Amino acid sequence: MQITRRSALLGLTAAWTLGRSSLAFAAAPTDRRLVVVILRGALDGMAAVVPYGDPNLAAWRQPLIPRAPGMPGGMYDLGGFYGLHPALSGLHEMYAAGEMLPVHAVAGSYRSRSHFDAQDFLESGADQRLTSGWLNRVVSALPASGAAAGEALAVGVSVPLLLRGPAEVGSWAPEGYQAPPAELYARIADLNHADPLTGPLIAEGLSERGFAHGVFGMGAPHGNSLAMLAGAAGRMLAADNGPRIVALEAGGWDTHAAQSQRLTPPLRALDEGLVALKQGLGPQWRKTAVLVMTEFGRTARMNGSFGTDHGTATVAFVLGGAVAGGRVAGTWPGLGATKLFENRDLAPTTDLRAVARGVLVQHLGLSGAGLDSVFPGAGGIAPLGGLIRPA
């Protein structure tokens, strides 16, 4: 596929895939900015936005609940029922500024607990895997206006399904720039930790490469590749001739064991990344909406390894200077035993497609056939209202 000069310049300026984070760009005939962040591994929504006011929460997962609001190192209170995880200080500042809106108990149309299937459905925007992603179809559905119409650029070692499709996409990435995931290092370290020769040498080598002790349990390398990518993406989105749509990915959310310890680093990395995105955008933040989503939630009950297993409903975040935030949206289903989905998961009450459709209608002005083409078969799903401030 031929890459235009403008696309090539964007690619040479802006291609990164670091660790478990990556980004992709798309030009679009709009002055609004849209960023979609995929959290791969299934974020526990009840750990990020804790329903501490639900009387049944402690019975299912007391050891996983952060300290109460007002206590040292405690949650940030979001109005007396929900608390934001202590690692999300930047998001709390956005919430206080009316720029961050969590939507709780959301789920896609699928009920798969397979990461692979659910991520495909999430990115396809359908309850089956398609060959195109819904964000690519957004680019195609926007009304053409000027030279940028139809032009798109994806950057990274691979183009995520979310941005594959009929809109023109080029890709570029530095050779050998992608690092193996931290989980692979962790497995190598675990397999060799008891060997008196290779165990210390591998641990020392990983330490020199910047990994925390025991990739070992804490999982995350020093530094924050997501913040680096998000900051750069923000600066390019802010440029007059830059892209208008960005897809970001961040892994590390599969917390089957030691969830309290394992979840804090990726939450902090996400928080720093979104703050870096805002800083990179500068004044253009006010024209920006960001949708943060994951493939599914996790079980209400803690398992025997102080973690949680694959579940159903979770939380999504909508944030940005264009967002009408400062509250928690969605309908809370309750955590009583009879309220759980299949007696194990937070029950879904809001279709994730309704959240995305609401952003597309209110922020990008999509409607009618264009909107229906983005999410095939979702015509009966009403866009969630009140997400974006009136222009």
CSV table of N, CA and C in Angstrom, one decimal, residues 288-342:
chain,number,residue,atom,x,y,z
A,288,THR,N,-11.0,17.4,22.8
A,288,THR,CA,-10.6,16.0,22.8
A,288,THR,C,-11.5,15.2,23.7
A,289,ALA,N,-11.9,14.0,23.2
A,289,ALA,CA,-12.6,13.0,24.0
A,289,ALA,C,-11.7,11.7,24.0
A,290,VAL,N,-11.6,11.0,25.1
A,290,VAL,CA,-10.8,9.8,25.2
A,290,VAL,C,-11.7,8.7,25.7
A,291,LEU,N,-11.8,7.6,25.1
A,291,LEU,CA,-12.6,6.4,25.6
A,291,LEU,C,-11.6,5.3,26.0
A,292,VAL,N,-11.6,4.9,27.2
A,292,VAL,CA,-10.8,3.8,27.7
A,292,VAL,C,-11.7,2.6,28.0
A,293,MET,N,-11.3,1.5,27.4
A,293,MET,CA,-12.2,0.3,27.5
A,293,MET,C,-11.3,-1.0,27.5
A,294,THR,N,-11.9,-2.0,28.0
A,294,THR,CA,-11.3,-3.3,28.2
A,294,THR,C,-12.2,-4.4,27.8
A,295,GLU,N,-11.7,-5.6,27.5
A,295,GLU,CA,-12.5,-6.7,26.9
A,295,GLU,C,-13.6,-7.2,27.8
A,296,PHE,N,-13.4,-7.3,29.1
A,296,PHE,CA,-14.4,-7.7,30.0
A,296,PHE,C,-13.9,-7.5,31.4
A,297,GLY,N,-14.8,-7.6,32.4
A,297,GLY,CA,-14.4,-7.4,33.8
A,297,GLY,C,-14.0,-8.7,34.4
A,298,ARG,N,-14.0,-8.7,35.8
A,298,ARG,CA,-13.5,-9.9,36.5
A,298,ARG,C,-14.6,-10.3,37.5
A,299,THR,N,-14.3,-11.5,38.1
A,299,THR,CA,-15.3,-12.0,39.0
A,299,THR,C,-15.5,-11.2,40.3
A,300,ALA,N,-16.7,-11.2,40.8
A,300,ALA,CA,-17.0,-10.4,42.0
A,300,ALA,C,-16.2,-11.0,43.2
A,301,ARG,N,-16.1,-12.3,43.2
A,301,ARG,CA,-15.4,-13.0,44.3
A,301,ARG,C,-14.0,-13.1,44.1
A,302,MET,N,-13.2,-12.9,45.1
A,302,MET,CA,-11.7,-13.1,45.1
A,302,MET,C,-11.5,-14.6,45.0
A,303,ASN,N,-10.5,-15.0,44.2
A,303,ASN,CA,-10.1,-16.4,44.2
A,303,ASN,C,-9.1,-16.8,45.3
A,304,GLY,N,-8.7,-18.0,45.3
A,304,GLY,CA,-7.8,-18.5,46.3
A,304,GLY,C,-6.4,-18.0,46.3
A,305,SER,N,-6.1,-17.3,45.2
A,305,SER,CA,-4.7,-16.7,45.0
A,305,SER,C,-4.7,-15.2,45.2
A,306,PHE,N,-5.8,-14.7,45.9
A,306,PHE,CA,-5.9,-13.2,46.1
A,306,PHE,C,-6.0,-12.5,44.8
A,307,GLY,N,-6.6,-13.1,43.8
A,307,GLY,CA,-6.8,-12.4,42.5
A,307,GLY,C,-8.3,-12.6,42.1
A,308,THR,N,-8.6,-12.2,40.9
A,308,THR,CA,-9.9,-12.4,40.4
A,308,THR,C,-9.8,-13.1,39.0
A,309,ASP,N,-10.8,-13.8,38.6
A,309,ASP,CA,-10.8,-14.5,37.3
A,309,ASP,C,-11.7,-13.7,36.3
A,310,HIS,N,-11.7,-14.3,35.1
A,310,HIS,CA,-12.4,-13.6,34.0
A,310,HIS,C,-13.9,-13.5,34.3
A,311,GLY,N,-14.4,-12.3,34.1
A,311,GLY,CA,-15.8,-12.0,34.4
A,311,GLY,C,-16.6,-11.3,33.3
A,312,THR,N,-17.5,-10.4,33.6
A,312,THR,CA,-18.3,-9.8,32.6
A,312,THR,C,-18.3,-8.3,32.6
A,313,ALA,N,-19.1,-7.7,33.4
A,313,ALA,CA,-19.1,-6.2,33.4
A,313,ALA,C,-17.9,-5.6,34.1
A,314,THR,N,-17.6,-4.4,33.7
A,314,THR,CA,-16.4,-3.7,34.2
A,314,THR,C,-16.7,-2.2,34.1
A,315,VAL,N,-15.7,-1.4,34.1
A,315,VAL,CA,-15.9,0.1,34.0
A,315,VAL,C,-15.2,0.6,32.7
A,316,ALA,N,-15.8,1.6,32.1
A,316,ALA,CA,-15.2,2.3,31.0
A,316,ALA,C,-15.0,3.8,31.5
A,317,PHE,N,-14.0,4.4,30.9
A,317,PHE,CA,-13.7,5.9,31.2
A,317,PHE,C,-13.9,6.7,30.0
A,318,VAL,N,-14.6,7.8,30.1
A,318,VAL,CA,-14.7,8.8,29.1
A,318,VAL,C,-14.1,10.1,29.7
A,319,LEU,N,-13.0,10.6,29.1
A,319,LEU,CA,-12.4,11.8,29.6
A,319,LEU,C,-11.9,12.7,28.5
A,320,GLY,N,-11.6,13.9,28.9
A,320,GLY,CA,-11.1,14.9,28.0
A,320,GLY,C,-11.8,16.3,28.3
A,321,GLY,N,-11.2,17.3,27.6
A,321,GLY,CA,-11.7,18.6,27.9
A,321,GLY,C,-13.1,18.8,27.3
A,322,ALA,N,-13.5,18.0,26.3
A,322,ALA,CA,-14.8,18.1,25.8
A,322,ALA,C,-15.9,17.3,26.6
A,323,VAL,N,-15.4,16.6,27.6
A,323,VAL,CA,-16.3,15.6,28.3
A,323,VAL,C,-17.1,16.3,29.4
A,324,ALA,N,-18.3,15.9,29.6
A,324,ALA,CA,-19.2,16.4,30.7
A,324,ALA,C,-19.0,15.4,31.9
A,325,GLY,N,-17.9,15.5,32.6
A,325,GLY,CA,-17.5,14.6,33.6
A,325,GLY,C,-17.9,15.1,35.0
A,326,GLY,N,-17.1,14.5,36.0
A,326,GLY,CA,-17.4,14.9,37.4
A,326,GLY,C,-18.5,14.1,38.1
A,327,ARG,N,-18.8,13.0,37.5
A,327,ARG,CA,-19.9,12.1,38.1
A,327,ARG,C,-19.6,10.7,37.6
A,328,VAL,N,-20.2,9.7,38.2
A,328,VAL,CA,-20.1,8.3,37.7
A,328,VAL,C,-21.4,8.0,37.0
A,329,ALA,N,-21.3,7.5,35.8
A,329,ALA,CA,-22.5,7.2,35.0
A,329,ALA,C,-22.7,5.7,35.0
A,330,GLY,N,-23.9,5.3,34.5
A,330,GLY,CA,-24.2,3.9,34.5
A,330,GLY,C,-25.2,3.5,35.6
A,331,THR,N,-25.8,2.3,35.5
A,331,THR,CA,-26.7,1.8,36.6
A,331,THR,C,-26.0,0.8,37.4
A,332,TRP,N,-26.0,0.9,38.7
A,332,TRP,CA,-25.3,0.0,39.5
A,332,TRP,C,-26.2,-1.2,39.8
A,333,PRO,N,-25.8,-2.4,39.4
A,333,PRO,CA,-26.8,-3.6,39.5
A,333,PRO,C,-26.8,-4.2,40.9
A,334,GLY,N,-25.9,-3.9,41.8
A,334,GLY,CA,-25.8,-4.5,43.1
A,334,GLY,C,-25.0,-5.7,43.1
A,335,LEU,N,-24.5,-6.1,44.3
A,335,LEU,CA,-23.6,-7.2,44.4
A,335,LEU,C,-24.2,-8.3,45.3
A,336,GLY,N,-25.5,-8.3,45.6
A,336,GLY,CA,-26.1,-9.4,46.3
A,336,GLY,C,-26.0,-10.6,45.5
A,337,ALA,N,-26.0,-11.8,46.1
A,337,ALA,CA,-25.8,-13.1,45.4
A,337,ALA,C,-26.8,-13.2,44.3
A,338,THR,N,-28.0,-12.8,44.4
A,338,THR,CA,-29.0,-12.9,43.4
A,338,THR,C,-28.9,-11.9,42.2
A,339,LYS,N,-28.0,-10.9,42.5
A,339,LYS,CA,-27.8,-9.9,41.5
A,339,LYS,C,-26.6,-10.2,40.5
A,340,LEU,N,-25.8,-11.1,40.9
A,340,LEU,CA,-24.6,-11.4,40.1
A,340,LEU,C,-25.0,-12.1,38.8
A,341,PHE,N,-24.2,-11.8,37.8
A,341,PHE,CA,-24.4,-12.5,36.5
A,341,PHE,C,-23.9,-13.9,36.6
A,342,GLU,N,-24.7,-14.9,36.4
A,342,GLU,CA,-24.3,-16.3,36.5
A,342,GLU,C,-23.7,-16.6,37.8
